[in-house]
Short mmCIF file of N, CA, C and O and ligand atoms in Angstrom, two decimals:
data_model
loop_
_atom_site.label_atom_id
_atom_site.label_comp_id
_atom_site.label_asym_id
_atom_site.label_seq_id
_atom_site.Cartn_x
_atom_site.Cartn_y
_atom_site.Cartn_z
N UNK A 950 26.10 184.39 123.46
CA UNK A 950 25.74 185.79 123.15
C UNK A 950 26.96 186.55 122.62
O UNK A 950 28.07 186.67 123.14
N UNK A 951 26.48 187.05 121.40
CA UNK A 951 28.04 187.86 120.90
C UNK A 951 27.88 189.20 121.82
O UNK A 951 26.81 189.66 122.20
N UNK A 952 29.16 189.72 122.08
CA UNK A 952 29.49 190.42 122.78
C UNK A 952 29.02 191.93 122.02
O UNK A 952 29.02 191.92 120.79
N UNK A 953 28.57 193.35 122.78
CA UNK A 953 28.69 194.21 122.24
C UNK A 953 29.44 194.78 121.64
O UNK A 953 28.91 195.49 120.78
N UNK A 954 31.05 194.81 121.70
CA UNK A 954 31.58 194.69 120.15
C UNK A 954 31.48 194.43 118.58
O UNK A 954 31.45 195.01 117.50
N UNK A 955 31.43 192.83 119.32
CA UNK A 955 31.07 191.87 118.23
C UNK A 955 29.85 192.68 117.23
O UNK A 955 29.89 192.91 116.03
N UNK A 956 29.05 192.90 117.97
CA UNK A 956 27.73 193.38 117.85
C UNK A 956 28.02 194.77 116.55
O UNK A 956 27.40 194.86 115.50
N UNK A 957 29.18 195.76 117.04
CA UNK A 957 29.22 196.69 116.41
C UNK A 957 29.99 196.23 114.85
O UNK A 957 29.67 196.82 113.81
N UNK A 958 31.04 195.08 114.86
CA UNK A 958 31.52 194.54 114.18
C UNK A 958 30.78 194.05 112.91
O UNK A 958 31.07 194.12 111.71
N UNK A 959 29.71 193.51 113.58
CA UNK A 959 29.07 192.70 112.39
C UNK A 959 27.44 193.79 112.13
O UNK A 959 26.32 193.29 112.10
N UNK A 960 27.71 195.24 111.98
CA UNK A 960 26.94 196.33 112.10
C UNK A 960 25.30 196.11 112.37
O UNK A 960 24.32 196.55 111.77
N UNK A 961 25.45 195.14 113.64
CA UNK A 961 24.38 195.64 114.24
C UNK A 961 24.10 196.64 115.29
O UNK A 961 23.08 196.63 115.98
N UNK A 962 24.83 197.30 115.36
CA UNK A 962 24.96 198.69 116.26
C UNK A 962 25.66 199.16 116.04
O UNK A 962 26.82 198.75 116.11
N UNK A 963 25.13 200.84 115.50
CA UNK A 963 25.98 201.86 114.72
C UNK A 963 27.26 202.36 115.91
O UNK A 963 27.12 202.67 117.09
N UNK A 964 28.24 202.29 115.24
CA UNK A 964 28.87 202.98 115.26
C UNK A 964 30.39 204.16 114.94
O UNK A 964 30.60 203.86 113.76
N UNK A 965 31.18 204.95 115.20
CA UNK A 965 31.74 205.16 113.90
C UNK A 965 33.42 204.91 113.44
O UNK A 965 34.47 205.49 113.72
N UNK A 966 33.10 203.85 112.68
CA UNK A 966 34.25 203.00 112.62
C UNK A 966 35.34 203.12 111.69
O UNK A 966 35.23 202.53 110.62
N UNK A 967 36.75 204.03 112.02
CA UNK A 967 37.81 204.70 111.24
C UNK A 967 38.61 203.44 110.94
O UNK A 967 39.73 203.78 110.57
N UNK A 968 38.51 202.42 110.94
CA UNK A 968 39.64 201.69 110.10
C UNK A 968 38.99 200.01 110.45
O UNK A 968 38.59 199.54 111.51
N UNK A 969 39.11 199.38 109.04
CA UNK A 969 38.79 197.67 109.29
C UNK A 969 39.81 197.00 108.90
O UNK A 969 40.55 197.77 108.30
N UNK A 970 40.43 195.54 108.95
CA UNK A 970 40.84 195.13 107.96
C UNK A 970 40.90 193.28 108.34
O UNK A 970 40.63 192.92 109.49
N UNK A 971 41.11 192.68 107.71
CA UNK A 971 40.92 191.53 108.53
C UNK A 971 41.05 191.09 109.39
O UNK A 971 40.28 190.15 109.61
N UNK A 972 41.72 191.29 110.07
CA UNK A 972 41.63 191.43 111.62
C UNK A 972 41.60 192.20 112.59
O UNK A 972 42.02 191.59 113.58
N UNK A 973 41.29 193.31 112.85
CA UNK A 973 40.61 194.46 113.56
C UNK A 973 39.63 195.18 112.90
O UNK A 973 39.31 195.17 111.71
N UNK A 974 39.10 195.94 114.02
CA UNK A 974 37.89 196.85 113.53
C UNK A 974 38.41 198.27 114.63
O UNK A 974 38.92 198.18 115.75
N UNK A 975 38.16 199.19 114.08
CA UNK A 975 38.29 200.32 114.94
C UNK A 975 37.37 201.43 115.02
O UNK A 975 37.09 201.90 113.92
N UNK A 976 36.75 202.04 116.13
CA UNK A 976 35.98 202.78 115.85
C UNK A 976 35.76 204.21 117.08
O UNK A 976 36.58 204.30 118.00
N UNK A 977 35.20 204.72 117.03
CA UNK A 977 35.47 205.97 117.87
C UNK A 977 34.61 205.52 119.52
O UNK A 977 33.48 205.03 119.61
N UNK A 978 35.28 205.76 120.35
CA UNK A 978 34.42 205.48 121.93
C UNK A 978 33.79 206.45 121.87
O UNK A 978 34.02 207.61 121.53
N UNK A 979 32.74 205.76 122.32
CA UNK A 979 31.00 206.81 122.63
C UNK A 979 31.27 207.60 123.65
O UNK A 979 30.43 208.51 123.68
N UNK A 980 32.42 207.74 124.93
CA UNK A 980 32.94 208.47 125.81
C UNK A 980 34.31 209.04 125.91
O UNK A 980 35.13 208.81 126.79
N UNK A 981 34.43 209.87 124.79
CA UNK A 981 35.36 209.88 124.55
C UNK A 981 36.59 210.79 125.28
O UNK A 981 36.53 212.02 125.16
N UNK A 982 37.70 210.20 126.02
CA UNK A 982 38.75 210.61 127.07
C UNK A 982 39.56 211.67 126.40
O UNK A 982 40.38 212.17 127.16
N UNK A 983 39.56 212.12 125.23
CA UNK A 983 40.88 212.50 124.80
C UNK A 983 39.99 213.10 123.17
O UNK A 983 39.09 212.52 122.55
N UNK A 984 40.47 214.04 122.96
CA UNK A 984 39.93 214.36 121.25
C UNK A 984 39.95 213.15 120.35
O UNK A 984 38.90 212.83 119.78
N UNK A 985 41.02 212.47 120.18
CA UNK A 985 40.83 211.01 119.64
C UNK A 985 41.31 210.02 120.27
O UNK A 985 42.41 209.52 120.50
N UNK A 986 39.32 209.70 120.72
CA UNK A 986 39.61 208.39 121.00
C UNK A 986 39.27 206.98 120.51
O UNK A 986 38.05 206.87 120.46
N UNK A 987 39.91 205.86 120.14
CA UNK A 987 39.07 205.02 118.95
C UNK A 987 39.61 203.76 120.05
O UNK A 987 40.48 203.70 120.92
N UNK A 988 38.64 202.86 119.54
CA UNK A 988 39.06 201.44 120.27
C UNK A 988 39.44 200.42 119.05
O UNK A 988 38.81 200.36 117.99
N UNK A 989 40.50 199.67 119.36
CA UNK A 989 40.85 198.82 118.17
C UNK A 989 40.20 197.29 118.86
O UNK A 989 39.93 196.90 119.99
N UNK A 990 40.15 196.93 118.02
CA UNK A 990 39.16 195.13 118.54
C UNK A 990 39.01 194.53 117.62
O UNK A 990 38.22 194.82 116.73
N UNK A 991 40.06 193.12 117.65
CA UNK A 991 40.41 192.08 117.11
C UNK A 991 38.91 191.10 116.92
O UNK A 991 38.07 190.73 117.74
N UNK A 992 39.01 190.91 115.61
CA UNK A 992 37.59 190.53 115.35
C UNK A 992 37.34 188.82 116.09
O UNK A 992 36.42 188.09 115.72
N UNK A 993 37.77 188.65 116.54
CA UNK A 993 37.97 187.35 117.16
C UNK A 993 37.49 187.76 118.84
O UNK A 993 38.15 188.49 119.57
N UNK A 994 36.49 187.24 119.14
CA UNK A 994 36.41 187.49 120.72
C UNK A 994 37.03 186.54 121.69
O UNK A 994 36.81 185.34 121.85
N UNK A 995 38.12 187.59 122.47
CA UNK A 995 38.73 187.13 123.33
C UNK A 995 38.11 187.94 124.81
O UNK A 995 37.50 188.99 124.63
N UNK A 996 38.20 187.65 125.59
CA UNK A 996 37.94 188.58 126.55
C UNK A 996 38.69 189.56 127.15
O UNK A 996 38.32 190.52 127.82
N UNK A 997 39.80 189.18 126.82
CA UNK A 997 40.80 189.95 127.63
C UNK A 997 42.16 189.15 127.74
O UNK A 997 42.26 187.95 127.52
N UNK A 998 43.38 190.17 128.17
CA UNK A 998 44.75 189.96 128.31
C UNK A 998 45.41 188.26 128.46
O UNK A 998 46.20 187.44 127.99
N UNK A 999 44.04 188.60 129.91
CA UNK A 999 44.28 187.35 130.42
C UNK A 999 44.72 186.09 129.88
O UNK A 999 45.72 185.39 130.06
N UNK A 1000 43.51 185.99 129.05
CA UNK A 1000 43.01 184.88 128.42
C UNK A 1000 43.21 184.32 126.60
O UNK A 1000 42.61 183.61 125.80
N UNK A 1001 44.86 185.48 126.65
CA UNK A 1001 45.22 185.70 125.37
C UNK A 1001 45.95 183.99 124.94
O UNK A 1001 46.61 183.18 125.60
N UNK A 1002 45.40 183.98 123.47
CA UNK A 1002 46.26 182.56 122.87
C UNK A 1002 47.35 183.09 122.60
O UNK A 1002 47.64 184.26 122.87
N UNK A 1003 48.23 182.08 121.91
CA UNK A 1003 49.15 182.31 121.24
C UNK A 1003 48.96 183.07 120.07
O UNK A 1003 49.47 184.19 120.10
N UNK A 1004 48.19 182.64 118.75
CA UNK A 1004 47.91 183.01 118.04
C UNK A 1004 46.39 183.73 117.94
O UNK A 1004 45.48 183.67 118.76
N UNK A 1005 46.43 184.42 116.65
CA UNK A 1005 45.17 184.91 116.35
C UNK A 1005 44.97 186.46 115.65
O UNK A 1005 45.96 187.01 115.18
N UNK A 1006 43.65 187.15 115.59
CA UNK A 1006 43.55 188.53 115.26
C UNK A 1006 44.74 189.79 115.91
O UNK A 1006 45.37 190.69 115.36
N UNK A 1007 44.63 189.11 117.87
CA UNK A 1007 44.92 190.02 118.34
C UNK A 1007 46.58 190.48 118.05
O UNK A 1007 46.94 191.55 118.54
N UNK A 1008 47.42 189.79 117.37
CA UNK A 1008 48.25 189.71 117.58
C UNK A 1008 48.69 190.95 116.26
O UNK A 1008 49.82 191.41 116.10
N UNK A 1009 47.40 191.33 115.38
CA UNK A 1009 47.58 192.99 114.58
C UNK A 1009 46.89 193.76 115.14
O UNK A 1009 46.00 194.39 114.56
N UNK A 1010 47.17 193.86 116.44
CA UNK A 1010 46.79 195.02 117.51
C UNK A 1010 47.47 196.29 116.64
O UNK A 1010 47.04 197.11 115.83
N UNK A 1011 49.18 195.93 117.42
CA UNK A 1011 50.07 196.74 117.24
C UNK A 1011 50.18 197.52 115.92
O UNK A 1011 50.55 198.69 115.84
N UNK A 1012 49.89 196.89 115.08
CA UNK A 1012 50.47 197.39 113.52
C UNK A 1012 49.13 197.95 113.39
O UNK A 1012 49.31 199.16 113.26
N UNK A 1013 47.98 197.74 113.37
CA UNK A 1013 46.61 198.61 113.08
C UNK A 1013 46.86 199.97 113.65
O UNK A 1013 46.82 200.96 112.92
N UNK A 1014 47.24 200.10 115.46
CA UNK A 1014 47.47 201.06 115.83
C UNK A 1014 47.87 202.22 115.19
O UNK A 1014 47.24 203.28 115.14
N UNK A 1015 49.37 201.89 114.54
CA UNK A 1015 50.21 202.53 114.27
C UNK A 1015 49.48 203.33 112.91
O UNK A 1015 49.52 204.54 112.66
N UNK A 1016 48.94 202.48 112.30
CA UNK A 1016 48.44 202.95 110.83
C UNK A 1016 47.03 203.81 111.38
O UNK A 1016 46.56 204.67 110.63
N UNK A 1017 46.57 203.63 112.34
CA UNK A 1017 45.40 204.62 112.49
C UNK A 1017 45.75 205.88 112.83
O UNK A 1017 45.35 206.95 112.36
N UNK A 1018 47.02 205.55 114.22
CA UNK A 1018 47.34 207.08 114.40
C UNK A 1018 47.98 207.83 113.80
O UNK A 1018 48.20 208.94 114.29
N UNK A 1019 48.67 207.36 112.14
CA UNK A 1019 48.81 208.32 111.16
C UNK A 1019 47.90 208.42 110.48
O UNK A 1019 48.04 209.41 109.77
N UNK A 1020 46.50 207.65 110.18
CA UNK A 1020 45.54 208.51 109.58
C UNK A 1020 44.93 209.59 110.16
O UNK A 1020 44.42 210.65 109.80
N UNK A 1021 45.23 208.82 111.52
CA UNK A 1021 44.39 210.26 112.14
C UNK A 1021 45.20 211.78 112.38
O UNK A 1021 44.72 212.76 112.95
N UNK A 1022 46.15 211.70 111.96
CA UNK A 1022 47.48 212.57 111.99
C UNK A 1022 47.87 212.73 113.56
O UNK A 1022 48.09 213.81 114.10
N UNK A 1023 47.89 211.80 114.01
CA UNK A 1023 48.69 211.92 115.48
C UNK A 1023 50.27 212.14 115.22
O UNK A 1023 51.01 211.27 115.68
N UNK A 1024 50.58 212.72 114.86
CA UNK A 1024 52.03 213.13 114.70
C UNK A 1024 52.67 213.51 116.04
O UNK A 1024 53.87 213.22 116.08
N UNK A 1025 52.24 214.03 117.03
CA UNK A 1025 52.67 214.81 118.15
C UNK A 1025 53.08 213.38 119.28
O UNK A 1025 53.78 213.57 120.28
N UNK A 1026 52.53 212.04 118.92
CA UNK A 1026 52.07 211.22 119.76
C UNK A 1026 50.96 210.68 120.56
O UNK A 1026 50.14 211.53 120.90
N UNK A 1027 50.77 209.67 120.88
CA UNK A 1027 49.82 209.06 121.62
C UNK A 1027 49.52 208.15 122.34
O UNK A 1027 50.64 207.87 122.75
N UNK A 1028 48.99 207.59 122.73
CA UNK A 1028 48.83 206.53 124.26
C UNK A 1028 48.35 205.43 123.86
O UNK A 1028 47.22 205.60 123.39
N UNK A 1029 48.86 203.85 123.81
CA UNK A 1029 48.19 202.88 123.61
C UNK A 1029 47.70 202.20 124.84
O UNK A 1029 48.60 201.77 125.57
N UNK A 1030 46.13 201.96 125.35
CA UNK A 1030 45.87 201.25 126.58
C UNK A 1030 45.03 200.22 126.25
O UNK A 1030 44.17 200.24 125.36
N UNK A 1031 45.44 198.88 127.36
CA UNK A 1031 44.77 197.84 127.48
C UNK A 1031 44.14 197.49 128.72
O UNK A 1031 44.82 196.83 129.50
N UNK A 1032 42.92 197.82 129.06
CA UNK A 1032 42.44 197.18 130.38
C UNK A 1032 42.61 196.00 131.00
O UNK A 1032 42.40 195.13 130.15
N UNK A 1033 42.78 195.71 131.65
CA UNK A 1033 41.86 193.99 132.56
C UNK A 1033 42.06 193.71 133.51
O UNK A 1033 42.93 193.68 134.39
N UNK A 1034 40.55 193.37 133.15
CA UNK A 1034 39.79 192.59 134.99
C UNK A 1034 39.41 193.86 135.43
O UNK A 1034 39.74 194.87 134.81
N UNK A 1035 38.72 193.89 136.50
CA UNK A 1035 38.21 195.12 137.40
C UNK A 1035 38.87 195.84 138.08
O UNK A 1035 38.38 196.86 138.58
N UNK A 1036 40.50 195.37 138.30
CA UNK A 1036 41.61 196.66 138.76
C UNK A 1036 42.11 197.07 137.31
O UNK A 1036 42.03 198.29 137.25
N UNK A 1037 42.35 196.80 136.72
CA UNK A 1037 42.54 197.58 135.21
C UNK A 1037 41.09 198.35 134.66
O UNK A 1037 41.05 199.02 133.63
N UNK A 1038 39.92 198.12 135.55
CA UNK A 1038 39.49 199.27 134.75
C UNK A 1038 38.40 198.32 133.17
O UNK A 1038 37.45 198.72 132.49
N UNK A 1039 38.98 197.35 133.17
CA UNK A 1039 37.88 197.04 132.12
C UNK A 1039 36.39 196.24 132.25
O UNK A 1039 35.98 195.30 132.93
N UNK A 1040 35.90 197.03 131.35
CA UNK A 1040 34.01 197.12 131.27
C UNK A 1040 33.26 195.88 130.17
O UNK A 1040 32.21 195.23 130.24
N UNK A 1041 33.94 195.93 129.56
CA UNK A 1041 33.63 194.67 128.24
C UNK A 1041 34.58 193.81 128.13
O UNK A 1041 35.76 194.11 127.93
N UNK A 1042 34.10 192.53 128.25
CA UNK A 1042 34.75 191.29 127.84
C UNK A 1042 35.10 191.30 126.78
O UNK A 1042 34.32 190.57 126.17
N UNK A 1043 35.96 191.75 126.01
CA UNK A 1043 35.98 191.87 124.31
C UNK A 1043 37.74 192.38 124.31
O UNK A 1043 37.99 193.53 124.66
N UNK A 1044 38.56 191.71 124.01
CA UNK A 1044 39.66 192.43 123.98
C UNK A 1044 39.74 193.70 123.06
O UNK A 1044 39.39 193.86 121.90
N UNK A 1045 40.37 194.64 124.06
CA UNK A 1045 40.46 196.07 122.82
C UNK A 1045 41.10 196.91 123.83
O UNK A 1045 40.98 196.98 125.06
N UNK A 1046 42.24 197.92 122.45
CA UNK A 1046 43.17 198.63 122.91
C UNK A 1046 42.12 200.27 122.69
O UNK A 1046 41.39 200.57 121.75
N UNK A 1047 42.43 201.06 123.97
CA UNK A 1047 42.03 202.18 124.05
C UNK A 1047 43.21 202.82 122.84
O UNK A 1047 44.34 202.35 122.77
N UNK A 1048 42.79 203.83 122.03
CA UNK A 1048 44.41 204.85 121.16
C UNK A 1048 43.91 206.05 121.18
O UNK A 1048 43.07 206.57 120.45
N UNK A 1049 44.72 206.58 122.38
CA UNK A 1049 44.05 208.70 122.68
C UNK A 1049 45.18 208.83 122.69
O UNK A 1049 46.17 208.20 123.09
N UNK A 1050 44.78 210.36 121.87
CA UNK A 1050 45.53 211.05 121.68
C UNK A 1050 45.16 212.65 121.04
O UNK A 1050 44.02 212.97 121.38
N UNK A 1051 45.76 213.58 120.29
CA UNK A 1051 44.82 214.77 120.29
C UNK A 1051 45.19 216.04 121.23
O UNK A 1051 45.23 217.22 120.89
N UNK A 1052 45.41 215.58 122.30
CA UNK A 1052 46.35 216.52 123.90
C UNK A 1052 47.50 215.86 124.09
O UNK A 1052 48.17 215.13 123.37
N UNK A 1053 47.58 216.17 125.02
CA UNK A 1053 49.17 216.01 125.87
C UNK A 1053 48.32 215.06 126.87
O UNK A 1053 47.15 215.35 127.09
N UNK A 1054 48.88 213.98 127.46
CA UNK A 1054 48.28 212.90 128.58
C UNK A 1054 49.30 213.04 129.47
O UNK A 1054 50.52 213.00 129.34
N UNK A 1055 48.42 213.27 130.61
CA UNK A 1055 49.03 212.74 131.94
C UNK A 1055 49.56 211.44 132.11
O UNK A 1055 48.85 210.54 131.65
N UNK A 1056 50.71 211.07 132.70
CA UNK A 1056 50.92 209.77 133.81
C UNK A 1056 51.66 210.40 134.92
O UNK A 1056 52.53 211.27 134.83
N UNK A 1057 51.19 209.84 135.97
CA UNK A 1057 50.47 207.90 135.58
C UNK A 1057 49.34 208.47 135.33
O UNK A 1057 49.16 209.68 135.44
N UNK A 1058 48.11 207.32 134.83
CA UNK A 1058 47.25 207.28 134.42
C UNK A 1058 46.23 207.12 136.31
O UNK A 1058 47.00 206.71 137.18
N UNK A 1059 44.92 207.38 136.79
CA UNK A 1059 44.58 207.52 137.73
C UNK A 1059 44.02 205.79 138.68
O UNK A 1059 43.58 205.83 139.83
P1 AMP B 298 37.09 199.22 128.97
O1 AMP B 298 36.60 199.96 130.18
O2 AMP B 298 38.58 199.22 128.82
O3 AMP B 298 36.50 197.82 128.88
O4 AMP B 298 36.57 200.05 127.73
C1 AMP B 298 35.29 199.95 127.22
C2 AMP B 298 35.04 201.19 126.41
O5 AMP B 298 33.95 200.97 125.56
C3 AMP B 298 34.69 202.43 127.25
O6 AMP B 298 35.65 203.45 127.03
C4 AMP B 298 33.30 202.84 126.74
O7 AMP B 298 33.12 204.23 126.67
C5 AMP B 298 33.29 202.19 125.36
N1 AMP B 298 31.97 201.89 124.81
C6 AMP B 298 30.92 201.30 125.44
N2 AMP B 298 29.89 201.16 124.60
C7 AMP B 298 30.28 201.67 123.40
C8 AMP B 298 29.66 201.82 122.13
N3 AMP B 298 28.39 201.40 121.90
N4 AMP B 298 30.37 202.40 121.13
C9 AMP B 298 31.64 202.83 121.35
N5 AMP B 298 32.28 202.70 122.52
C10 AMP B 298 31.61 202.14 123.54
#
């Protein structure tokens, strides 16, 4: 079963997606924590941190980031997060970096 990501990836479920490129997809969280919040997700399903290869998509996490939060004009700064497992907080098996920003963020985080 492709994962609900996956799902949004290969647009079978809308949703609204500020930056692609061959290896990530990014798009805005349906709950969103922060004025901008977008999830980046390596088109390759991994599940998580854990279970990271050596190689692969995930490894233009970092550099997608960077280029989104100057489209999105984050100039002021912003927060890169990665869940995992159920003490981190993550909900989908799908590796993907939370990028809020928009306010000023608290840490620690709760
Ligand atoms: P995590 O808890 O780190 O696994 O993050 C999963 C995120 O996916 C949460 O912030 C959810 O709000 C978000 N999410 C769940 N379903 C959708 C969806 N259909 N479109 C966009 N974001 C979603």
């Amino acid at each position: 079963m492709p994962t609900l990501f996956t799902r949004i990836i290969d647009r079978e479920i809308p949703a609204d997606i500020v930056y692609e490129d061959e290896h990530v997809v990014a798009f805005r969280d349906i709950q969103p924590q922060a004025p901008v919040h977008v999830l980046i997700v390596p088109r390759t399903e991994i599940a998580g941190l854990a279970s990271l290869p050596e190689e692969g998509d995930h490894r233009h996490l970092l550099n997608a980031a960077k280029v989104i939060a100057e489209q999105l004009g984050l100039t002021n700064g912003y927060r890169l997060v990665i869940n995992q497992g159920a003490d981190g907080g993550q909900t989908i098996d799908h590796l993907h970096a939370h990028l809020l920003g928009g306010r000023a963020l608290e840490w620690p985080p709760g």
